[in-house]
Short mmCIF file of C-alpha atoms in Angstrom, two decimals:
data_model
loop_
_atom_site.label_atom_id
_atom_site.label_comp_id
_atom_site.label_asym_id
_atom_site.label_seq_id
_atom_site.Cartn_x
_atom_site.Cartn_y
_atom_site.Cartn_z
CA MET J 1 0.05 -0.17 -0.06
CA LYS J 2 2.79 2.40 0.67
CA LYS J 3 4.16 1.88 -2.71
CA LEU J 4 0.93 2.42 -4.47
CA SER J 5 0.43 5.72 -1.85
CA LEU J 6 4.03 6.80 -3.11
CA LEU J 7 3.32 6.23 -7.01
CA ALA J 8 -0.29 8.27 -6.78
CA THR J 9 1.39 10.90 -4.99
CA THR J 10 4.04 11.06 -7.61
CA PHE J 11 1.48 11.21 -10.28
CA LEU J 12 -0.59 13.91 -8.73
CA LEU J 13 2.24 16.17 -7.95
CA PHE J 14 3.38 15.61 -11.63
CA PHE J 15 0.11 16.38 -13.49
CA SER J 16 -0.88 19.46 -10.98
CA THR J 17 1.84 21.29 -12.41
CA PHE J 18 0.28 21.58 -15.67
CA ALA J 19 -2.58 23.09 -14.24
CA PHE J 20 0.00 26.51 -13.90
CA ALA J 21 0.99 26.00 -17.71
CA GLN J 22 -0.28 28.90 -19.65
CA GLU J 23 -2.18 28.59 -22.91
CA ASP J 24 -0.05 27.36 -25.78
CA GLU J 25 -0.63 26.37 -29.33
CA SER J 26 -1.15 22.56 -29.67
CA SER J 27 0.74 20.65 -32.02
CA LEU J 28 0.38 16.88 -33.39
CA SER J 29 3.03 15.05 -35.86
CA VAL J 30 2.52 11.30 -36.94
CA GLY J 31 5.72 9.60 -38.65
CA GLY J 32 7.36 6.43 -38.63
CA ALA J 33 9.85 4.20 -40.86
CA VAL J 34 9.99 1.27 -42.88
CA ARG J 35 13.28 -0.69 -43.04
CA TYR J 36 14.80 -3.60 -45.09
CA ASN J 37 17.88 -5.66 -44.47
CA VAL J 38 20.18 -6.95 -47.10
CA LEU J 39 22.69 -9.44 -45.43
CA LEU J 40 25.42 -12.08 -46.35
CA THR J 41 27.43 -13.85 -43.73
CA ASP J 42 30.44 -15.91 -43.10
CA TYR J 43 29.92 -17.82 -39.71
CA GLU J 44 31.11 -21.15 -38.25
CA ASP J 45 30.37 -23.19 -41.10
CA GLY J 46 32.78 -21.29 -42.98
CA THR J 47 30.50 -21.10 -46.47
CA ILE J 48 29.79 -18.21 -48.31
CA ASN J 49 27.03 -18.71 -51.01
CA ASN J 50 23.92 -17.16 -52.70
CA GLU J 51 21.61 -19.43 -50.29
CA ASP J 52 23.20 -17.23 -47.05
CA ALA J 53 22.03 -14.11 -48.48
CA GLN J 54 18.95 -12.69 -47.79
CA PHE J 55 16.69 -9.46 -48.36
CA THR J 56 14.40 -9.28 -45.33
CA TRP J 57 11.99 -6.80 -43.97
CA ASP J 58 13.72 -5.19 -40.61
CA THR J 59 10.99 -3.54 -39.11
CA TRP J 60 8.31 -0.89 -39.32
CA ARG J 61 7.34 1.45 -36.78
CA LEU J 62 5.15 4.44 -35.80
CA ASN J 63 5.66 7.57 -33.94
CA VAL J 64 3.50 10.32 -32.50
CA ASN J 65 4.65 13.56 -31.01
CA ALA J 66 2.22 15.99 -29.61
CA GLU J 67 2.11 19.14 -27.25
CA LYS J 68 -0.78 21.07 -25.65
CA ASN J 69 -0.58 23.45 -22.72
CA GLY J 70 3.29 22.72 -22.23
CA VAL J 71 2.37 19.17 -21.92
CA LYS J 72 4.45 16.80 -24.37
CA LEU J 73 3.82 13.42 -25.66
CA ASN J 74 6.44 11.08 -27.37
CA PHE J 75 5.42 7.82 -28.30
CA GLU J 76 7.09 4.95 -30.53
CA TYR J 77 5.94 1.39 -31.29
CA ARG J 78 7.62 -1.14 -33.25
CA PHE J 79 6.88 -4.04 -35.65
CA TYR J 80 9.40 -6.70 -36.18
CA PRO J 81 7.81 -9.41 -38.76
CA THR J 82 11.21 -11.31 -38.97
CA PHE J 83 11.12 -11.86 -35.23
CA ASN J 84 7.58 -12.29 -34.72
CA THR J 85 7.29 -9.46 -32.12
CA HIS J 86 6.11 -5.86 -31.70
CA PHE J 87 6.26 -3.70 -28.52
CA VAL J 88 6.65 0.01 -27.17
CA LYS J 89 9.97 1.49 -27.67
CA GLN J 90 9.30 4.43 -25.88
CA GLY J 91 6.01 6.62 -24.46
CA TRP J 92 6.33 9.32 -22.40
CA LEU J 93 4.71 12.51 -21.16
CA GLY J 94 6.84 15.25 -20.65
CA TYR J 95 6.74 19.04 -19.38
CA ASP J 96 9.34 21.76 -19.49
CA PHE J 97 8.97 23.84 -16.25
CA ASN J 98 11.67 26.46 -17.95
CA ASP J 99 14.57 25.90 -20.32
CA LYS J 100 16.53 24.30 -17.82
CA ASN J 101 14.20 21.95 -16.31
CA ASN J 102 12.33 19.16 -17.60
CA LEU J 103 10.44 16.08 -16.42
CA GLN J 104 9.19 12.89 -18.09
CA ILE J 105 7.07 10.22 -17.24
CA GLY J 106 6.25 6.95 -18.75
CA VAL J 107 8.58 4.83 -21.05
CA THR J 108 11.69 6.80 -21.19
CA GLN J 109 15.38 6.49 -22.22
CA VAL J 110 17.72 5.53 -19.15
CA PRO J 111 20.22 8.30 -18.85
CA PHE J 112 23.39 6.18 -18.79
CA GLY J 113 26.49 6.61 -20.72
CA ASN J 114 26.88 8.54 -24.14
CA LEU J 115 23.39 9.50 -25.30
CA GLN J 116 21.09 9.29 -27.25
CA TYR J 117 23.72 6.34 -28.67
CA ASN J 118 27.05 5.51 -27.90
CA SER J 119 27.67 4.28 -31.66
CA HIS J 120 27.69 5.19 -35.34
CA ASN J 121 26.69 2.30 -36.84
CA TRP J 122 23.45 0.09 -37.32
CA TRP J 123 24.48 -2.48 -34.99
CA PHE J 124 25.26 -0.39 -32.05
CA GLN J 125 27.98 -0.70 -29.58
CA GLY J 126 28.72 -3.47 -27.23
CA PRO J 127 26.96 -2.14 -24.22
CA TYR J 128 23.54 -2.10 -26.11
CA TYR J 129 23.52 -6.13 -25.97
CA VAL J 130 23.69 -6.14 -21.95
CA GLY J 131 20.89 -3.23 -21.62
CA LEU J 132 23.20 -0.42 -21.41
CA GLU J 133 22.93 1.41 -24.66
CA ASP J 134 19.56 3.05 -25.53
CA ASP J 135 17.87 1.26 -22.79
CA HIS J 136 14.34 2.49 -21.94
CA ASP J 137 12.64 1.52 -18.64
CA MET J 138 9.22 2.65 -16.99
CA GLY J 139 9.49 5.43 -14.41
CA LEU J 140 10.39 9.08 -14.00
CA LYS J 141 13.41 11.00 -15.26
CA TYR J 142 14.36 14.83 -14.58
CA THR J 143 16.91 16.60 -16.36
CA HIS J 144 18.42 20.14 -15.30
CA THR J 145 20.78 22.10 -17.74
CA ALA J 146 22.92 24.90 -16.29
CA GLU J 147 25.45 26.58 -18.43
CA ASN J 148 27.94 23.73 -19.82
CA TRP J 149 26.56 21.24 -17.39
CA ASP J 150 24.00 18.67 -17.87
CA LEU J 151 22.43 16.57 -14.77
CA MET J 152 19.79 13.78 -15.23
CA ALA J 153 18.27 11.69 -12.32
CA ALA J 154 15.75 8.85 -12.79
CA TYR J 155 13.80 6.26 -10.83
CA PHE J 156 12.46 3.34 -12.88
CA PHE J 157 10.05 0.98 -11.23
CA GLN J 158 10.20 -1.53 -13.60
CA PRO J 159 11.70 -2.23 -17.38
CA GLU J 160 9.15 -1.21 -20.15
CA PRO J 161 6.12 -3.55 -21.15
CA ALA J 162 6.90 -6.50 -23.06
CA GLY J 163 5.37 -7.51 -26.04
CA PRO J 164 4.70 -11.11 -27.48
CA ALA J 165 7.48 -13.26 -27.92
CA GLY J 166 7.28 -15.85 -30.79
CA GLY J 167 3.92 -14.55 -31.58
CA SER J 168 2.69 -15.35 -27.89
CA GLY J 169 1.18 -12.95 -25.83
CA SER J 170 2.30 -11.98 -22.48
CA PHE J 171 1.31 -9.80 -19.79
CA GLY J 172 3.30 -7.69 -17.34
CA PHE J 173 6.99 -6.33 -18.01
CA GLY J 174 9.08 -9.72 -17.84
CA GLY J 175 8.89 -11.05 -21.43
CA SER J 176 11.60 -10.95 -23.95
CA GLY J 177 9.40 -9.02 -26.55
CA ARG J 178 11.30 -5.72 -26.05
CA TYR J 179 13.66 -3.27 -27.97
CA SER J 180 16.45 -2.88 -25.32
CA TYR J 181 17.64 -5.70 -23.31
CA ASP J 182 16.57 -6.54 -19.75
CA ILE J 183 16.77 -9.18 -17.38
CA VAL J 184 13.85 -11.73 -17.88
CA PRO J 185 12.91 -15.06 -16.47
CA ALA J 186 13.95 -18.27 -18.14
CA GLY J 187 15.12 -21.79 -16.84
CA ASN J 188 15.14 -21.69 -13.34
CA GLN J 189 15.75 -18.14 -12.91
CA THR J 190 12.37 -16.40 -12.59
CA ASN J 191 14.44 -12.93 -12.22
CA TYR J 192 13.21 -9.50 -12.82
CA GLU J 193 14.50 -5.93 -12.76
CA ARG J 194 12.81 -3.68 -10.36
CA ASN J 195 13.53 -0.17 -8.59
CA GLN J 196 16.36 1.27 -10.47
CA LEU J 197 18.23 4.68 -9.94
CA ASN J 198 20.42 6.52 -12.22
CA LEU J 199 22.59 9.39 -12.22
CA ARG J 200 24.27 11.04 -15.04
CA VAL J 201 26.30 14.30 -14.94
CA THR J 202 28.36 15.55 -18.12
CA ARG J 203 30.25 18.78 -19.03
CA THR J 204 30.75 20.11 -22.20
CA ILE J 205 33.37 22.55 -23.26
CA ASP J 206 33.45 24.32 -26.34
CA ILE J 207 36.75 24.38 -28.53
CA GLU J 208 37.61 25.73 -32.01
CA GLN J 209 35.52 23.84 -34.69
CA GLY J 210 33.74 21.59 -32.08
CA SER J 211 32.97 20.59 -28.52
CA ILE J 212 34.23 18.10 -25.98
CA GLU J 213 31.71 16.60 -23.59
CA PHE J 214 32.89 14.16 -20.84
CA GLY J 215 30.81 12.63 -17.95
CA ALA J 216 30.15 9.90 -15.38
CA SER J 217 26.86 7.75 -14.95
CA GLY J 218 25.84 5.53 -12.24
CA GLU J 219 22.99 2.82 -12.10
CA VAL J 220 22.00 1.03 -9.05
CA GLY J 221 18.87 -1.51 -8.77
CA GLN J 222 17.23 -4.76 -7.71
CA ILE J 223 17.05 -8.17 -9.02
CA TRP J 224 13.57 -9.72 -8.06
CA ASN J 225 13.26 -13.40 -7.96
CA GLN J 226 9.68 -14.26 -8.23
CA ALA J 227 9.89 -17.91 -7.01
CA LEU J 228 11.75 -16.79 -3.86
CA ASN J 229 10.30 -13.39 -3.45
CA GLU J 230 13.43 -11.98 -2.56
CA THR J 231 15.71 -9.31 -4.06
CA SER J 232 19.18 -8.95 -4.88
CA SER J 233 21.42 -6.06 -5.95
CA ARG J 234 22.94 -4.83 -9.26
CA TYR J 235 25.12 -1.67 -10.24
CA ALA J 236 26.63 -0.31 -13.46
CA LEU J 237 29.08 2.47 -13.63
CA ALA J 238 30.47 4.43 -16.56
CA ALA J 239 32.84 7.03 -17.63
CA HIS J 240 32.24 8.49 -21.28
CA THR J 241 33.12 11.29 -23.67
CA ASP J 242 31.56 12.36 -27.07
CA ILE J 243 34.15 14.95 -29.09
CA ASP J 244 33.14 16.75 -32.15
CA TYR J 245 36.08 18.41 -34.12
CA GLY J 246 35.13 19.98 -37.47
CA ASN J 247 33.70 16.63 -39.43
CA TRP J 248 34.80 14.26 -37.11
CA ASN J 249 33.10 12.69 -33.98
CA PHE J 250 34.76 10.22 -31.37
CA LYS J 251 32.60 8.45 -28.74
CA GLY J 252 34.79 6.61 -26.04
CA GLN J 253 33.04 4.56 -22.96
CA ILE J 254 34.09 2.43 -20.25
CA ILE J 255 31.80 0.44 -18.16
CA ASN J 256 31.97 -1.94 -15.11
CA TYR J 257 28.93 -3.62 -13.86
CA GLY J 258 28.13 -6.41 -11.40
CA MET J 259 25.11 -8.45 -10.30
CA ASP J 260 24.25 -10.31 -7.42
CA ALA J 261 21.70 -12.95 -8.74
CA GLN J 262 20.49 -16.22 -7.62
CA ASP J 263 18.36 -19.07 -9.13
CA ASP J 264 15.15 -20.39 -7.92
CA ASN J 265 17.06 -23.08 -5.87
CA TRP J 266 18.60 -20.26 -3.70
CA GLN J 267 21.89 -20.75 -5.62
CA SER J 268 24.08 -17.75 -6.65
CA VAL J 269 24.68 -17.72 -10.81
CA ASP J 270 27.25 -16.47 -12.88
CA VAL J 271 25.06 -15.70 -15.93
CA VAL J 272 21.65 -14.04 -16.09
CA ASN J 273 19.07 -14.19 -19.02
CA MET J 274 18.57 -10.96 -20.80
CA GLY J 275 16.00 -10.66 -23.60
CA ALA J 276 15.10 -8.70 -26.50
CA TYR J 277 13.25 -9.24 -29.93
CA GLY J 278 11.53 -12.11 -28.50
CA THR J 279 14.43 -14.36 -27.49
CA PRO J 280 16.43 -14.49 -24.16
CA TYR J 281 20.33 -15.36 -24.22
CA SER J 282 22.80 -15.66 -21.29
CA VAL J 283 24.86 -12.99 -19.94
CA ALA J 284 27.75 -12.84 -17.13
CA THR J 285 27.22 -11.31 -14.07
CA GLU J 286 30.36 -9.30 -14.17
CA MET J 287 32.09 -7.50 -16.82
CA ASN J 288 33.87 -4.41 -17.92
CA ILE J 289 32.90 -3.08 -21.54
CA TYR J 290 35.62 -0.63 -23.23
CA SER J 291 34.22 0.94 -26.62
CA ALA J 292 35.71 3.36 -28.97
CA GLY J 293 33.97 4.69 -32.06
CA LEU J 294 35.34 7.37 -34.76
CA SER J 295 33.28 8.94 -37.60
CA TYR J 296 33.91 11.18 -40.41
CA SER J 297 30.75 13.02 -42.11
CA TYR J 298 31.34 14.04 -45.66
CA ASP J 299 28.55 16.43 -47.53
CA VAL J 300 27.94 15.74 -51.35
CA ASP J 301 25.70 16.79 -53.90
CA TRP J 302 25.09 13.67 -55.74
CA GLY J 303 21.31 13.98 -56.80
CA PRO J 304 19.43 13.13 -54.03
CA ILE J 305 22.01 12.05 -51.83
CA THR J 306 23.57 14.81 -49.35
CA ASN J 307 25.90 13.09 -46.94
CA LEU J 308 28.19 10.06 -46.34
CA ASN J 309 29.23 9.30 -42.83
CA PHE J 310 31.97 6.85 -42.42
CA TYR J 311 32.57 5.02 -39.13
CA ASN J 312 34.77 2.58 -37.19
CA ASP J 313 33.15 1.22 -33.96
CA TYR J 314 34.83 -1.26 -31.53
CA SER J 315 33.79 -3.17 -28.22
CA TYR J 316 35.60 -5.20 -26.12
CA PHE J 317 33.46 -7.28 -23.43
CA GLN J 318 35.94 -8.48 -20.51
CA LYS J 319 34.20 -10.72 -18.28
CA ASN J 320 35.34 -10.89 -14.63
CA ILE J 321 34.80 -14.29 -13.97
CA ASP J 322 36.86 -17.61 -13.96
CA GLY J 323 36.36 -19.92 -17.08
CA PHE J 324 34.84 -17.23 -18.81
CA TYR J 325 36.15 -15.94 -22.17
CA ASP J 326 35.84 -12.22 -23.52
CA ALA J 327 34.07 -11.11 -26.34
CA HIS J 328 34.77 -8.45 -29.24
CA GLN J 329 32.46 -6.55 -31.72
CA HIS J 330 33.98 -4.52 -34.53
CA VAL J 331 31.97 -2.59 -37.12
CA VAL J 332 33.15 -0.67 -40.08
CA GLY J 333 30.92 1.19 -42.72
CA PHE J 334 29.16 4.26 -43.74
CA LEU J 335 25.88 5.76 -43.57
CA LEU J 336 24.41 7.40 -46.73
CA SER J 337 21.97 9.86 -46.56
CA ALA J 338 19.46 10.52 -49.41
CA GLY J 339 16.42 12.79 -48.35
CA ASN J 340 14.09 10.68 -46.03
CA VAL J 341 16.30 7.49 -47.01
CA TYR J 342 19.09 6.47 -44.68
CA THR J 343 21.01 3.45 -45.73
CA TYR J 344 23.84 1.75 -43.49
CA PHE J 345 26.50 -0.14 -45.18
CA ASP J 346 28.11 -2.36 -42.49
CA ILE J 347 30.88 -5.13 -42.28
CA ALA J 348 29.94 -6.56 -38.82
CA ARG J 349 32.74 -8.91 -37.34
CA GLY J 350 32.46 -10.56 -33.88
CA SER J 351 33.99 -13.02 -31.67
CA ASN J 352 31.94 -14.52 -29.06
CA GLN J 353 29.44 -11.78 -30.37
CA PRO J 354 25.49 -13.13 -29.62
CA TRP J 355 24.37 -12.12 -32.90
CA ILE J 356 27.01 -12.53 -35.23
CA THR J 357 27.05 -16.28 -35.20
CA ASP J 358 25.38 -19.71 -36.21
CA ASN J 359 24.49 -20.20 -32.57
CA PHE J 360 22.48 -17.22 -31.72
CA GLY J 361 22.71 -16.25 -28.03
CA THR J 362 25.79 -17.75 -27.07
CA GLY J 363 28.98 -15.70 -26.49
CA LEU J 364 28.02 -13.38 -23.69
CA GLY J 365 27.62 -15.91 -21.23
CA GLN J 366 30.67 -18.28 -20.54
CA GLY J 367 31.65 -18.12 -24.15
CA VAL J 368 33.93 -20.21 -26.33
CA ASN J 369 37.71 -20.21 -25.75
CA ASP J 370 39.40 -19.07 -29.28
CA ALA J 371 35.91 -18.25 -30.50
CA ARG J 372 36.09 -17.59 -34.43
CA TRP J 373 35.74 -14.14 -35.73
CA ASN J 374 32.66 -14.15 -37.81
CA THR J 375 31.49 -11.56 -40.42
CA ARG J 376 28.29 -10.46 -41.54
CA PHE J 377 27.78 -7.92 -44.66
CA ASN J 378 24.56 -6.09 -43.90
CA ILE J 379 22.64 -3.41 -45.70
CA ASN J 380 19.83 -1.63 -43.87
CA ILE J 381 17.61 0.37 -45.85
CA GLY J 382 15.28 2.74 -44.11
CA TYR J 383 12.61 5.44 -45.26
CA TYR J 384 11.65 7.89 -42.23
CA PHE J 385 8.66 9.90 -42.56
#
């Protein structure tokens, strides 16, 4: 009852502020995207032929942005036919108290690490695959901007609502039909994420031809085991920088995280199940992740083509558990912009990377010693409107 009273009070305080908002013109915009993938792989079987090539429908999505009397709505829902799932990516109500202070409530981006992304490519960087890049959860987020400082503080009661997994409907927040990776129940681990606190601080320094942003992020939360009705703890820490210099951009980040998790038999475990896109996989409970990415943006005038953005992104997963093997991800490519069409041309290579393999989902748990470096050439064509 105390939790319900606290949530009710928070909602009342949040919405009561809107009563003081002055009349403002209302706005509504509806958009979305349709994306396709062309891919060719060289995985463990070591063969490259036309049968491996695919032209698939990646996703389509619906976006709604609205504002009236100072109250904002930002909503995005995604459909992934290939994975037989669909889900909310984000859906929040927001209010700008002034030009320095903002509050969002609902499914909003977790303030952790480089934002909005820590990557330049279609594949993201390594932290995404353990729920620490472009993560979205259900809660409250406050943002304060003062001169060259930005402060973000958030409380998330639970992850975002889950969509269907494998076409089967689910209720609540624990399923793997989702956009961003979260701990999900599977096997003899009925574990869920609850009660998460985030704090992110950055400072930006203006330099000739660009800027340097550097900052730190912290995250603490609970892991609730439903079968045992007990909670344990988890944390993540990050130092990060985002540098713009002329046409160049550099993103660097170091993460350390740990999870004190247990299974349904009261036993401590070295892996948890994390899920997205309808399928869970094992992730080590202790890890350092190092990532660095460099890009160069080049404007052109080639008919509808206006820009080429070349990039080189690398992530190293260092597992801090005896008998576990490290993982790598390396993506080189470029983004071609032509009107509303954005096309990524990526050569993605990975060792113990859970997606770039014939054995989907393996690699971020115990992993394999001397894992093969697999390669996937991927073209993602997206029309955004």
